[in-house]
N, CA, C, O and CB atoms as a CASP TS submission, in Angstrom:
PFRMAT TS
TARGET T0000
AUTHOR 0000-0000-0000
METHOD Language model
MODEL 1
PARENT N/A
ATOM      1  N   MET     1      19.798 -34.176  83.640  1.00  0.00           N
ATOM      2  CA  MET     1      19.717 -32.865  83.306  1.00  0.00           C
ATOM      3  C   MET     1      18.520 -32.264  83.921  1.00  0.00           C
ATOM      4  O   MET     1      17.469 -32.901  83.865  1.00  0.00           O
ATOM      5  CB  MET     1      19.731 -32.706  81.896  1.00  0.00           C
ATOM      6  N   THR     2      18.556 -31.014  84.553  1.00  0.00           N
ATOM      7  CA  THR     2      17.580 -30.356  85.087  1.00  0.00           C
ATOM      8  C   THR     2      16.395 -29.775  84.298  1.00  0.00           C
ATOM      9  O   THR     2      16.623 -29.685  83.092  1.00  0.00           O
ATOM     10  CB  THR     2      18.151 -29.480  85.693  1.00  0.00           C
ATOM     11  N   LYS     3      15.304 -29.402  84.660  1.00  0.00           N
ATOM     12  CA  LYS     3      14.319 -28.807  83.861  1.00  0.00           C
ATOM     13  C   LYS     3      14.783 -27.427  83.312  1.00  0.00           C
ATOM     14  O   LYS     3      14.501 -27.070  82.168  1.00  0.00           O
ATOM     15  CB  LYS     3      13.055 -28.684  84.659  1.00  0.00           C
ATOM     16  N   ALA     4      15.401 -26.777  84.049  1.00  0.00           N
ATOM     17  CA  ALA     4      15.970 -25.436  83.505  1.00  0.00           C
ATOM     18  C   ALA     4      16.953 -25.634  82.345  1.00  0.00           C
ATOM     19  O   ALA     4      16.994 -24.889  81.365  1.00  0.00           O
ATOM     20  CB  ALA     4      16.731 -24.640  84.656  1.00  0.00           C
ATOM     21  N   MET     5      17.800 -26.779  82.553  1.00  0.00           N
ATOM     22  CA  MET     5      18.727 -26.927  81.388  1.00  0.00           C
ATOM     23  C   MET     5      18.100 -27.427  80.276  1.00  0.00           C
ATOM     24  O   MET     5      18.514 -27.026  79.188  1.00  0.00           O
ATOM     25  CB  MET     5      19.835 -27.766  81.651  1.00  0.00           C
ATOM     26  N   GLU     6      17.106 -28.289  80.306  1.00  0.00           N
ATOM     27  CA  GLU     6      16.248 -28.735  79.241  1.00  0.00           C
ATOM     28  C   GLU     6      15.578 -27.675  78.504  1.00  0.00           C
ATOM     29  O   GLU     6      15.550 -27.617  77.275  1.00  0.00           O
ATOM     30  CB  GLU     6      15.275 -29.609  79.739  1.00  0.00           C
ATOM     31  N   ASP     7      14.967 -26.726  79.404  1.00  0.00           N
ATOM     32  CA  ASP     7      14.278 -25.295  78.802  1.00  0.00           C
ATOM     33  C   ASP     7      15.197 -24.633  78.006  1.00  0.00           C
ATOM     34  O   ASP     7      14.885 -24.347  76.850  1.00  0.00           O
ATOM     35  CB  ASP     7      13.821 -24.197  79.922  1.00  0.00           C
ATOM     36  N   LYS     8      16.401 -24.319  78.501  1.00  0.00           N
ATOM     37  CA  LYS     8      17.428 -23.558  78.022  1.00  0.00           C
ATOM     38  C   LYS     8      17.976 -24.355  76.626  1.00  0.00           C
ATOM     39  O   LYS     8      18.307 -23.685  75.647  1.00  0.00           O
ATOM     40  CB  LYS     8      18.557 -23.377  79.225  1.00  0.00           C
ATOM     41  N   ARG     9      18.024 -25.370  76.614  1.00  0.00           N
ATOM     42  CA  ARG     9      18.272 -26.174  75.289  1.00  0.00           C
ATOM     43  C   ARG     9      17.245 -25.994  74.310  1.00  0.00           C
ATOM     44  O   ARG     9      17.625 -25.711  73.174  1.00  0.00           O
ATOM     45  CB  ARG     9      18.369 -27.662  75.521  1.00  0.00           C
ATOM     46  N   VAL    10      16.009 -26.102  74.528  1.00  0.00           N
ATOM     47  CA  VAL    10      14.971 -26.041  73.630  1.00  0.00           C
ATOM     48  C   VAL    10      14.869 -24.534  73.022  1.00  0.00           C
ATOM     49  O   VAL    10      14.627 -24.397  71.822  1.00  0.00           O
ATOM     50  CB  VAL    10      13.668 -26.506  74.357  1.00  0.00           C
ATOM     51  N   TRP    11      15.043 -23.484  73.807  1.00  0.00           N
ATOM     52  CA  TRP    11      14.912 -22.231  73.287  1.00  0.00           C
ATOM     53  C   TRP    11      16.254 -21.903  72.514  1.00  0.00           C
ATOM     54  O   TRP    11      16.210 -21.161  71.532  1.00  0.00           O
ATOM     55  CB  TRP    11      14.577 -21.232  74.414  1.00  0.00           C
ATOM     56  N   ASN    12      17.355 -22.409  72.917  1.00  0.00           N
ATOM     57  CA  ASN    12      18.679 -22.292  72.045  1.00  0.00           C
ATOM     58  C   ASN    12      18.524 -22.892  70.608  1.00  0.00           C
ATOM     59  O   ASN    12      19.022 -22.398  69.597  1.00  0.00           O
ATOM     60  CB  ASN    12      19.917 -23.090  72.780  1.00  0.00           C
ATOM     61  N   ALA    13      17.694 -24.129  70.664  1.00  0.00           N
ATOM     62  CA  ALA    13      17.473 -24.876  69.443  1.00  0.00           C
ATOM     63  C   ALA    13      16.764 -24.153  68.345  1.00  0.00           C
ATOM     64  O   ALA    13      17.088 -24.164  67.158  1.00  0.00           O
ATOM     65  CB  ALA    13      16.737 -26.054  69.744  1.00  0.00           C
ATOM     66  N   ILE    14      15.736 -23.508  68.898  1.00  0.00           N
ATOM     67  CA  ILE    14      14.769 -22.887  67.855  1.00  0.00           C
ATOM     68  C   ILE    14      15.124 -21.373  67.645  1.00  0.00           C
ATOM     69  O   ILE    14      14.659 -20.772  66.676  1.00  0.00           O
ATOM     70  CB  ILE    14      13.184 -23.019  68.358  1.00  0.00           C
ATOM     71  N   ALA    15      15.859 -20.821  68.454  1.00  0.00           N
ATOM     72  CA  ALA    15      16.233 -19.364  68.227  1.00  0.00           C
ATOM     73  C   ALA    15      17.508 -19.131  67.375  1.00  0.00           C
ATOM     74  O   ALA    15      18.410 -19.962  67.474  1.00  0.00           O
ATOM     75  CB  ALA    15      16.449 -18.680  69.592  1.00  0.00           C
ATOM     76  N   ASP    16      17.646 -18.152  66.610  1.00  0.00           N
ATOM     77  CA  ASP    16      18.665 -17.841  65.766  1.00  0.00           C
ATOM     78  C   ASP    16      19.926 -17.400  66.378  1.00  0.00           C
ATOM     79  O   ASP    16      21.047 -17.658  65.940  1.00  0.00           O
ATOM     80  CB  ASP    16      18.233 -16.918  64.921  1.00  0.00           C
ATOM     81  N   THR    17      19.628 -16.654  67.518  1.00  0.00           N
ATOM     82  CA  THR    17      20.711 -16.052  68.243  1.00  0.00           C
ATOM     83  C   THR    17      20.649 -16.267  69.714  1.00  0.00           C
ATOM     84  O   THR    17      19.573 -16.650  70.172  1.00  0.00           O
ATOM     85  CB  THR    17      20.752 -14.641  67.973  1.00  0.00           C
ATOM     86  N   PRO    18      21.660 -16.073  70.524  1.00  0.00           N
ATOM     87  CA  PRO    18      21.498 -16.223  71.999  1.00  0.00           C
ATOM     88  C   PRO    18      20.596 -15.210  72.611  1.00  0.00           C
ATOM     89  O   PRO    18      19.977 -15.447  73.648  1.00  0.00           O
ATOM     90  CB  PRO    18      22.818 -16.138  72.681  1.00  0.00           C
ATOM     91  N   GLU    19      20.521 -14.068  71.962  1.00  0.00           N
ATOM     92  CA  GLU    19      19.680 -13.071  72.396  1.00  0.00           C
ATOM     93  C   GLU    19      18.251 -13.383  72.266  1.00  0.00           C
ATOM     94  O   GLU    19      17.447 -13.151  73.169  1.00  0.00           O
ATOM     95  CB  GLU    19      19.971 -11.911  71.730  1.00  0.00           C
ATOM     96  N   GLU    20      17.927 -13.935  71.087  1.00  0.00           N
ATOM     97  CA  GLU    20      16.405 -14.352  70.826  1.00  0.00           C
ATOM     98  C   GLU    20      16.196 -15.481  71.921  1.00  0.00           C
ATOM     99  O   GLU    20      15.239 -15.418  72.693  1.00  0.00           O
ATOM    100  CB  GLU    20      16.092 -14.980  69.136  1.00  0.00           C
ATOM    101  N   ALA    21      17.074 -16.467  71.964  1.00  0.00           N
ATOM    102  CA  ALA    21      16.766 -17.564  73.027  1.00  0.00           C
ATOM    103  C   ALA    21      16.546 -16.846  74.427  1.00  0.00           C
ATOM    104  O   ALA    21      15.660 -17.317  75.140  1.00  0.00           O
ATOM    105  CB  ALA    21      18.049 -18.690  73.143  1.00  0.00           C
ATOM    106  N   ALA    22      17.173 -15.894  74.831  1.00  0.00           N
ATOM    107  CA  ALA    22      16.933 -15.215  76.167  1.00  0.00           C
ATOM    108  C   ALA    22      15.516 -14.635  76.203  1.00  0.00           C
ATOM    109  O   ALA    22      14.693 -14.889  77.083  1.00  0.00           O
ATOM    110  CB  ALA    22      17.999 -14.047  76.427  1.00  0.00           C
ATOM    111  N   ASN    23      15.323 -13.841  75.171  1.00  0.00           N
ATOM    112  CA  ASN    23      13.921 -13.213  74.973  1.00  0.00           C
ATOM    113  C   ASN    23      12.880 -14.351  75.179  1.00  0.00           C
ATOM    114  O   ASN    23      12.056 -14.277  76.090  1.00  0.00           O
ATOM    115  CB  ASN    23      13.744 -12.529  73.440  1.00  0.00           C
ATOM    116  N   LEU    24      12.924 -15.328  74.381  1.00  0.00           N
ATOM    117  CA  LEU    24      11.880 -16.450  74.392  1.00  0.00           C
ATOM    118  C   LEU    24      11.777 -17.029  75.710  1.00  0.00           C
ATOM    119  O   LEU    24      10.683 -17.345  76.178  1.00  0.00           O
ATOM    120  CB  LEU    24      12.200 -17.574  73.401  1.00  0.00           C
ATOM    121  N   ARG    25      13.040 -17.208  76.428  1.00  0.00           N
ATOM    122  CA  ARG    25      12.834 -17.815  77.825  1.00  0.00           C
ATOM    123  C   ARG    25      12.247 -16.811  78.803  1.00  0.00           C
ATOM    124  O   ARG    25      11.534 -17.269  79.696  1.00  0.00           O
ATOM    125  CB  ARG    25      14.197 -18.341  78.418  1.00  0.00           C
ATOM    126  N   ALA    26      12.459 -15.483  78.749  1.00  0.00           N
ATOM    127  CA  ALA    26      11.959 -14.395  79.656  1.00  0.00           C
ATOM    128  C   ALA    26      10.333 -14.426  79.261  1.00  0.00           C
ATOM    129  O   ALA    26       9.476 -14.430  80.144  1.00  0.00           O
ATOM    130  CB  ALA    26      12.788 -12.786  79.346  1.00  0.00           C
ATOM    131  N   ARG    27      10.069 -14.443  78.117  1.00  0.00           N
ATOM    132  CA  ARG    27       8.529 -14.469  77.702  1.00  0.00           C
ATOM    133  C   ARG    27       7.770 -15.514  78.238  1.00  0.00           C
ATOM    134  O   ARG    27       6.648 -15.442  78.739  1.00  0.00           O
ATOM    135  CB  ARG    27       8.324 -14.583  76.251  1.00  0.00           C
ATOM    136  N   SER    28       8.601 -16.647  78.063  1.00  0.00           N
ATOM    137  CA  SER    28       7.821 -17.996  78.651  1.00  0.00           C
ATOM    138  C   SER    28       7.714 -17.923  80.107  1.00  0.00           C
ATOM    139  O   SER    28       6.690 -18.287  80.685  1.00  0.00           O
ATOM    140  CB  SER    28       8.606 -19.426  78.317  1.00  0.00           C
ATOM    141  N   ASP    29       8.829 -17.424  80.770  1.00  0.00           N
ATOM    142  CA  ASP    29       8.665 -17.401  82.202  1.00  0.00           C
ATOM    143  C   ASP    29       7.477 -16.403  82.650  1.00  0.00           C
ATOM    144  O   ASP    29       6.574 -16.745  83.414  1.00  0.00           O
ATOM    145  CB  ASP    29      10.041 -16.978  82.853  1.00  0.00           C
ATOM    146  N   LEU    30       7.590 -15.234  82.119  1.00  0.00           N
ATOM    147  CA  LEU    30       6.458 -14.371  82.330  1.00  0.00           C
ATOM    148  C   LEU    30       5.105 -14.806  82.296  1.00  0.00           C
ATOM    149  O   LEU    30       4.285 -14.601  83.192  1.00  0.00           O
ATOM    150  CB  LEU    30       6.510 -13.456  81.501  1.00  0.00           C
ATOM    151  N   MET    31       4.882 -15.467  81.138  1.00  0.00           N
ATOM    152  CA  MET    31       3.549 -16.054  80.773  1.00  0.00           C
ATOM    153  C   MET    31       3.171 -17.190  81.655  1.00  0.00           C
ATOM    154  O   MET    31       1.987 -17.339  81.958  1.00  0.00           O
ATOM    155  CB  MET    31       3.540 -16.538  79.337  1.00  0.00           C
ATOM    156  N   MET    32       4.121 -18.030  82.104  1.00  0.00           N
ATOM    157  CA  MET    32       3.909 -19.158  83.216  1.00  0.00           C
ATOM    158  C   MET    32       3.463 -18.321  84.508  1.00  0.00           C
ATOM    159  O   MET    32       2.545 -18.784  85.184  1.00  0.00           O
ATOM    160  CB  MET    32       5.421 -20.123  83.545  1.00  0.00           C
ATOM    161  N   GLN    33       4.026 -17.188  84.865  1.00  0.00           N
ATOM    162  CA  GLN    33       3.681 -16.578  86.060  1.00  0.00           C
ATOM    163  C   GLN    33       2.407 -15.848  86.064  1.00  0.00           C
ATOM    164  O   GLN    33       1.664 -15.838  87.046  1.00  0.00           O
ATOM    165  CB  GLN    33       4.681 -15.741  86.431  1.00  0.00           C
ATOM    166  N   ILE    34       2.157 -15.237  84.966  1.00  0.00           N
ATOM    167  CA  ILE    34       0.967 -14.624  84.803  1.00  0.00           C
ATOM    168  C   ILE    34      -0.414 -15.677  84.714  1.00  0.00           C
ATOM    169  O   ILE    34      -1.517 -15.517  85.238  1.00  0.00           O
ATOM    170  CB  ILE    34       1.169 -13.775  83.534  1.00  0.00           C
ATOM    171  N   ALA    35       0.050 -16.736  83.903  1.00  0.00           N
ATOM    172  CA  ALA    35      -1.163 -17.720  83.922  1.00  0.00           C
ATOM    173  C   ALA    35      -1.286 -18.345  85.527  1.00  0.00           C
ATOM    174  O   ALA    35      -2.402 -18.582  85.988  1.00  0.00           O
ATOM    175  CB  ALA    35      -0.871 -19.074  82.695  1.00  0.00           C
ATOM    176  N   ALA    36      -0.269 -18.543  86.184  1.00  0.00           N
ATOM    177  CA  ALA    36      -0.354 -18.971  87.539  1.00  0.00           C
ATOM    178  C   ALA    36      -1.316 -17.972  88.442  1.00  0.00           C
ATOM    179  O   ALA    36      -2.127 -18.384  89.271  1.00  0.00           O
ATOM    180  CB  ALA    36       1.131 -19.038  88.111  1.00  0.00           C
ATOM    181  N   ILE    37      -1.116 -16.809  88.177  1.00  0.00           N
ATOM    182  CA  ILE    37      -1.838 -15.880  88.853  1.00  0.00           C
ATOM    183  C   ILE    37      -3.280 -15.684  88.525  1.00  0.00           C
ATOM    184  O   ILE    37      -4.147 -15.430  89.361  1.00  0.00           O
ATOM    185  CB  ILE    37      -1.213 -14.753  88.717  1.00  0.00           C
ATOM    186  N   VAL    38      -3.483 -15.832  87.148  1.00  0.00           N
ATOM    187  CA  VAL    38      -4.873 -15.821  86.554  1.00  0.00           C
ATOM    188  C   VAL    38      -5.618 -17.153  87.260  1.00  0.00           C
ATOM    189  O   VAL    38      -6.662 -16.992  87.893  1.00  0.00           O
ATOM    190  CB  VAL    38      -4.803 -15.924  84.750  1.00  0.00           C
ATOM    191  N   LYS    39      -5.058 -18.368  87.118  1.00  0.00           N
ATOM    192  CA  LYS    39      -5.598 -19.449  87.797  1.00  0.00           C
ATOM    193  C   LYS    39      -5.868 -19.496  89.132  1.00  0.00           C
ATOM    194  O   LYS    39      -6.892 -20.019  89.573  1.00  0.00           O
ATOM    195  CB  LYS    39      -4.936 -20.351  87.616  1.00  0.00           C
ATOM    196  N   ALA    40      -4.829 -18.868  89.973  1.00  0.00           N
ATOM    197  CA  ALA    40      -5.028 -18.812  91.293  1.00  0.00           C
ATOM    198  C   ALA    40      -6.274 -17.874  91.768  1.00  0.00           C
ATOM    199  O   ALA    40      -6.908 -18.092  92.801  1.00  0.00           O
ATOM    200  CB  ALA    40      -3.762 -18.384  91.854  1.00  0.00           C
ATOM    201  N   ASN    41      -6.498 -16.953  90.999  1.00  0.00           N
ATOM    202  CA  ASN    41      -7.654 -15.963  91.324  1.00  0.00           C
ATOM    203  C   ASN    41      -8.795 -16.379  90.542  1.00  0.00           C
ATOM    204  O   ASN    41      -9.835 -15.731  90.652  1.00  0.00           O
ATOM    205  CB  ASN    41      -7.321 -14.433  90.993  1.00  0.00           C
ATOM    206  N   ASP    42      -8.737 -17.425  89.726  1.00  0.00           N
ATOM    207  CA  ASP    42      -9.953 -17.960  89.095  1.00  0.00           C
ATOM    208  C   ASP    42     -10.691 -16.936  88.086  1.00  0.00           C
ATOM    209  O   ASP    42     -11.899 -16.941  87.852  1.00  0.00           O
ATOM    210  CB  ASP    42     -10.937 -18.374  90.237  1.00  0.00           C
ATOM    211  N   TRP    43      -9.750 -16.072  87.542  1.00  0.00           N
ATOM    212  CA  TRP    43     -10.184 -14.949  86.647  1.00  0.00           C
ATOM    213  C   TRP    43     -10.665 -15.340  85.364  1.00  0.00           C
ATOM    214  O   TRP    43     -10.095 -16.303  84.850  1.00  0.00           O
ATOM    215  CB  TRP    43      -9.127 -14.027  86.419  1.00  0.00           C
ATOM    216  N   LYS    44     -11.549 -14.822  84.770  1.00  0.00           N
ATOM    217  CA  LYS    44     -11.986 -14.986  83.432  1.00  0.00           C
ATOM    218  C   LYS    44     -11.150 -14.249  82.410  1.00  0.00           C
ATOM    219  O   LYS    44     -10.338 -13.458  82.889  1.00  0.00           O
ATOM    220  CB  LYS    44     -13.359 -14.564  83.333  1.00  0.00           C
ATOM    221  N   GLN    45     -11.189 -14.349  81.176  1.00  0.00           N
ATOM    222  CA  GLN    45     -10.274 -13.757  80.264  1.00  0.00           C
ATOM    223  C   GLN    45     -10.407 -12.161  80.510  1.00  0.00           C
ATOM    224  O   GLN    45      -9.436 -11.461  80.798  1.00  0.00           O
ATOM    225  CB  GLN    45     -10.616 -14.222  78.717  1.00  0.00           C
ATOM    226  N   ALA    46     -11.699 -11.681  80.366  1.00  0.00           N
ATOM    227  CA  ALA    46     -11.844 -10.269  80.550  1.00  0.00           C
ATOM    228  C   ALA    46     -11.424  -9.684  81.830  1.00  0.00           C
ATOM    229  O   ALA    46     -11.038  -8.517  81.901  1.00  0.00           O
ATOM    230  CB  ALA    46     -13.144  -9.937  80.357  1.00  0.00           C
ATOM    231  N   GLU    47     -11.491 -10.459  82.826  1.00  0.00           N
ATOM    232  CA  GLU    47     -11.040 -10.045  84.244  1.00  0.00           C
ATOM    233  C   GLU    47      -9.512 -10.109  84.171  1.00  0.00           C
ATOM    234  O   GLU    47      -8.946  -9.150  84.695  1.00  0.00           O
ATOM    235  CB  GLU    47     -11.644 -11.058  85.473  1.00  0.00           C
ATOM    236  N   ALA    48      -8.892 -10.859  83.734  1.00  0.00           N
ATOM    237  CA  ALA    48      -7.457 -10.903  83.656  1.00  0.00           C
ATOM    238  C   ALA    48      -6.982  -9.936  82.869  1.00  0.00           C
ATOM    239  O   ALA    48      -5.881  -9.452  83.131  1.00  0.00           O
ATOM    240  CB  ALA    48      -6.963 -12.088  83.216  1.00  0.00           C
ATOM    241  N   ALA    49      -7.761  -9.465  81.717  1.00  0.00           N
ATOM    242  CA  ALA    49      -7.244  -8.341  80.949  1.00  0.00           C
ATOM    243  C   ALA    49      -7.229  -7.155  81.810  1.00  0.00           C
ATOM    244  O   ALA    49      -6.277  -6.374  81.804  1.00  0.00           O
ATOM    245  CB  ALA    49      -8.054  -8.077  79.699  1.00  0.00           C
ATOM    246  N   ALA    50      -8.219  -7.010  82.517  1.00  0.00           N
ATOM    247  CA  ALA    50      -8.680  -5.683  83.287  1.00  0.00           C
ATOM    248  C   ALA    50      -7.477  -5.668  84.368  1.00  0.00           C
ATOM    249  O   ALA    50      -6.903  -4.590  84.520  1.00  0.00           O
ATOM    250  CB  ALA    50     -10.420  -5.768  84.074  1.00  0.00           C
ATOM    251  N   HIS    51      -7.091  -6.673  85.057  1.00  0.00           N
ATOM    252  CA  HIS    51      -6.133  -6.674  86.167  1.00  0.00           C
ATOM    253  C   HIS    51      -4.714  -6.479  85.392  1.00  0.00           C
ATOM    254  O   HIS    51      -3.792  -5.887  85.954  1.00  0.00           O
ATOM    255  CB  HIS    51      -6.231  -8.131  87.105  1.00  0.00           C
ATOM    256  N   CYS    52      -4.594  -6.952  84.205  1.00  0.00           N
ATOM    257  CA  CYS    52      -3.148  -6.721  83.610  1.00  0.00           C
ATOM    258  C   CYS    52      -3.070  -5.442  82.966  1.00  0.00           C
ATOM    259  O   CYS    52      -1.957  -5.025  82.647  1.00  0.00           O
ATOM    260  CB  CYS    52      -2.724  -7.797  82.553  1.00  0.00           C
ATOM    261  N   GLY    53      -4.167  -4.715  82.714  1.00  0.00           N
ATOM    262  CA  GLY    53      -4.051  -3.518  82.133  1.00  0.00           C
ATOM    263  C   GLY    53      -3.895  -3.526  80.364  1.00  0.00           C
ATOM    264  O   GLY    53      -3.339  -2.682  79.660  1.00  0.00           O
ATOM    265  N   VAL    54      -4.488  -4.596  80.015  1.00  0.00           N
ATOM    266  CA  VAL    54      -4.414  -4.802  78.395  1.00  0.00           C
ATOM    267  C   VAL    54      -5.707  -5.130  77.927  1.00  0.00           C
ATOM    268  O   VAL    54      -6.678  -5.293  78.666  1.00  0.00           O
ATOM    269  CB  VAL    54      -3.418  -5.983  77.896  1.00  0.00           C
ATOM    270  N   THR    55      -5.714  -5.231  76.630  1.00  0.00           N
ATOM    271  CA  THR    55      -7.089  -5.486  75.969  1.00  0.00           C
ATOM    272  C   THR    55      -7.519  -6.809  76.158  1.00  0.00           C
ATOM    273  O   THR    55      -6.684  -7.679  76.407  1.00  0.00           O
ATOM    274  CB  THR    55      -7.100  -5.233  74.496  1.00  0.00           C
ATOM    275  N   SER    56      -8.697  -7.069  76.074  1.00  0.00           N
ATOM    276  CA  SER    56      -9.201  -8.663  76.159  1.00  0.00           C
ATOM    277  C   SER    56      -8.431  -9.473  75.265  1.00  0.00           C
ATOM    278  O   SER    56      -7.930 -10.518  75.681  1.00  0.00           O
ATOM    279  CB  SER    56     -10.773  -8.907  75.738  1.00  0.00           C
ATOM    280  N   ARG    57      -8.288  -9.109  74.109  1.00  0.00           N
ATOM    281  CA  ARG    57      -7.423  -9.879  73.076  1.00  0.00           C
ATOM    282  C   ARG    57      -6.138 -10.206  73.502  1.00  0.00           C
ATOM    283  O   ARG    57      -5.658 -11.335  73.407  1.00  0.00           O
ATOM    284  CB  ARG    57      -7.239  -9.152  71.847  1.00  0.00           C
ATOM    285  N   ALA    58      -5.483  -9.077  74.046  1.00  0.00           N
ATOM    286  CA  ALA    58      -4.085  -9.233  74.557  1.00  0.00           C
ATOM    287  C   ALA    58      -3.953 -10.160  75.506  1.00  0.00           C
ATOM    288  O   ALA    58      -2.905 -10.793  75.634  1.00  0.00           O
ATOM    289  CB  ALA    58      -3.552  -8.087  75.077  1.00  0.00           C
ATOM    290  N   SER    59      -5.180 -10.368  76.403  1.00  0.00           N
ATOM    291  CA  SER    59      -5.079 -11.157  77.579  1.00  0.00           C
ATOM    292  C   SER    59      -4.922 -12.656  77.164  1.00  0.00           C
ATOM    293  O   SER    59      -4.832 -13.483  78.071  1.00  0.00           O
ATOM    294  CB  SER    59      -6.326 -10.926  78.488  1.00  0.00           C
ATOM    295  N   THR    60      -4.885 -13.032  75.977  1.00  0.00           N
ATOM    296  CA  THR    60      -4.711 -14.264  75.569  1.00  0.00           C
ATOM    297  C   THR    60      -3.208 -14.855  75.891  1.00  0.00           C
ATOM    298  O   THR    60      -2.914 -16.051  75.872  1.00  0.00           O
ATOM    299  CB  THR    60      -5.052 -14.254  74.144  1.00  0.00           C
ATOM    300  N   ILE    61      -2.309 -13.750  76.196  1.00  0.00           N
ATOM    301  CA  ILE    61      -1.093 -14.261  76.597  1.00  0.00           C
ATOM    302  C   ILE    61      -1.212 -15.064  77.926  1.00  0.00           C
ATOM    303  O   ILE    61      -0.384 -15.939  78.177  1.00  0.00           O
ATOM    304  CB  ILE    61      -0.129 -13.148  76.711  1.00  0.00           C
ATOM    305  N   CYS    62      -2.202 -14.786  78.754  1.00  0.00           N
ATOM    306  CA  CYS    62      -2.478 -15.426  80.018  1.00  0.00           C
ATOM    307  C   CYS    62      -2.848 -16.887  79.891  1.00  0.00           C
ATOM    308  O   CYS    62      -2.821 -17.654  80.854  1.00  0.00           O
ATOM    309  CB  CYS    62      -3.558 -14.706  80.708  1.00  0.00           C
ATOM    310  N   TYR    63      -3.222 -17.269  78.572  1.00  0.00           N
ATOM    311  CA  TYR    63      -3.611 -18.638  78.237  1.00  0.00           C
ATOM    312  C   TYR    63      -2.561 -19.272  77.159  1.00  0.00           C
ATOM    313  O   TYR    63      -2.886 -20.115  76.322  1.00  0.00           O
ATOM    314  CB  TYR    63      -5.137 -18.623  77.649  1.00  0.00           C
ATOM    315  N   GLY    64      -1.317 -18.760  77.305  1.00  0.00           N
ATOM    316  CA  GLY    64      -0.266 -19.398  76.562  1.00  0.00           C
ATOM    317  C   GLY    64      -0.075 -18.901  75.279  1.00  0.00           C
ATOM    318  O   GLY    64       0.604 -19.597  74.524  1.00  0.00           O
ATOM    319  N   ASP    65      -0.585 -17.704  74.806  1.00  0.00           N
ATOM    320  CA  ASP    65      -0.373 -17.283  73.433  1.00  0.00           C
ATOM    321  C   ASP    65       0.449 -16.042  73.454  1.00  0.00           C
ATOM    322  O   ASP    65      -0.099 -14.961  73.668  1.00  0.00           O
ATOM    323  CB  ASP    65      -1.695 -17.054  72.689  1.00  0.00           C
ATOM    324  N   ALA    66       1.824 -16.137  73.230  1.00  0.00           N
ATOM    325  CA  ALA    66       2.778 -14.942  73.379  1.00  0.00           C
ATOM    326  C   ALA    66       2.687 -14.206  72.119  1.00  0.00           C
ATOM    327  O   ALA    66       3.327 -13.155  72.078  1.00  0.00           O
ATOM    328  CB  ALA    66       4.312 -15.354  73.673  1.00  0.00           C
ATOM    329  N   SER    67       2.087 -14.512  71.186  1.00  0.00           N
ATOM    330  CA  SER    67       2.040 -13.673  69.867  1.00  0.00           C
ATOM    331  C   SER    67       1.482 -12.466  69.837  1.00  0.00           C
ATOM    332  O   SER    67       1.782 -11.688  68.931  1.00  0.00           O
ATOM    333  CB  SER    67       1.402 -14.277  68.894  1.00  0.00           C
ATOM    334  N   HIS    68       0.626 -12.132  70.775  1.00  0.00           N
ATOM    335  CA  HIS    68      -0.050 -10.892  70.890  1.00  0.00           C
ATOM    336  C   HIS    68       0.677  -9.943  72.010  1.00  0.00           C
ATOM    337  O   HIS    68       0.137  -8.939  72.477  1.00  0.00           O
ATOM    338  CB  HIS    68      -1.573 -11.191  71.248  1.00  0.00           C
ATOM    339  N   GLY    69       1.821 -10.351  72.327  1.00  0.00           N
ATOM    340  CA  GLY    69       2.547  -9.342  73.208  1.00  0.00           C
ATOM    341  C   GLY    69       4.168  -9.508  73.164  1.00  0.00           C
ATOM    342  O   GLY    69       4.726 -10.599  73.045  1.00  0.00           O
ATOM    343  N   SER    70       4.780  -8.363  73.268  1.00  0.00           N
ATOM    344  CA  SER    70       6.210  -8.457  73.357  1.00  0.00           C
ATOM    345  C   SER    70       6.679  -8.507  74.703  1.00  0.00           C
ATOM    346  O   SER    70       5.844  -8.286  75.581  1.00  0.00           O
ATOM    347  CB  SER    70       6.841  -7.385  72.695  1.00  0.00           C
ATOM    348  N   ARG    71       7.959  -8.777  75.063  1.00  0.00           N
ATOM    349  CA  ARG    71       8.498  -9.141  76.192  1.00  0.00           C
ATOM    350  C   ARG    71       8.238  -7.861  77.021  1.00  0.00           C
ATOM    351  O   ARG    71       8.138  -8.023  78.238  1.00  0.00           O
ATOM    352  CB  ARG    71       9.962  -9.607  76.038  1.00  0.00           C
ATOM    353  N   TRP    72       8.127  -6.723  76.567  1.00  0.00           N
ATOM    354  CA  TRP    72       8.014  -5.476  77.266  1.00  0.00           C
ATOM    355  C   TRP    72       6.320  -5.478  77.803  1.00  0.00           C
ATOM    356  O   TRP    72       5.982  -5.264  78.967  1.00  0.00           O
ATOM    357  CB  TRP    72       8.475  -4.112  76.141  1.00  0.00           C
ATOM    358  N   THR    73       5.489  -5.736  76.795  1.00  0.00           N
ATOM    359  CA  THR    73       4.024  -5.898  77.121  1.00  0.00           C
ATOM    360  C   THR    73       3.764  -6.889  78.235  1.00  0.00           C
ATOM    361  O   THR    73       2.824  -6.703  79.009  1.00  0.00           O
ATOM    362  CB  THR    73       3.250  -6.356  75.883  1.00  0.00           C
ATOM    363  N   LEU    74       4.666  -8.069  78.357  1.00  0.00           N
ATOM    364  CA  LEU    74       4.355  -9.069  79.187  1.00  0.00           C
ATOM    365  C   LEU    74       5.016  -8.551  80.592  1.00  0.00           C
ATOM    366  O   LEU    74       4.588  -9.047  81.634  1.00  0.00           O
ATOM    367  CB  LEU    74       4.891 -10.492  78.608  1.00  0.00           C
ATOM    368  N   SER    75       5.912  -7.695  80.636  1.00  0.00           N
ATOM    369  CA  SER    75       6.472  -7.290  81.793  1.00  0.00           C
ATOM    370  C   SER    75       5.754  -6.226  82.683  1.00  0.00           C
ATOM    371  O   SER    75       6.268  -5.856  83.739  1.00  0.00           O
ATOM    372  CB  SER    75       7.686  -6.860  81.451  1.00  0.00           C
TER
END
């Protein structure tokens, strides 16, 4: 089984609907991309927030906490 298939199965297992699973996958993918950019640029939390156009608290999404942002905030 590929990693993508495993990831899809995880989100499907914890979501109530296929739409919710898709939303969780999209948020996870975006967070991983944002985190990679933050790491590559060696930004601190405040710097990441400024570059992402969000508050310092909301930049915690860059560190793996999606509870502070919707999919639209993350995109």
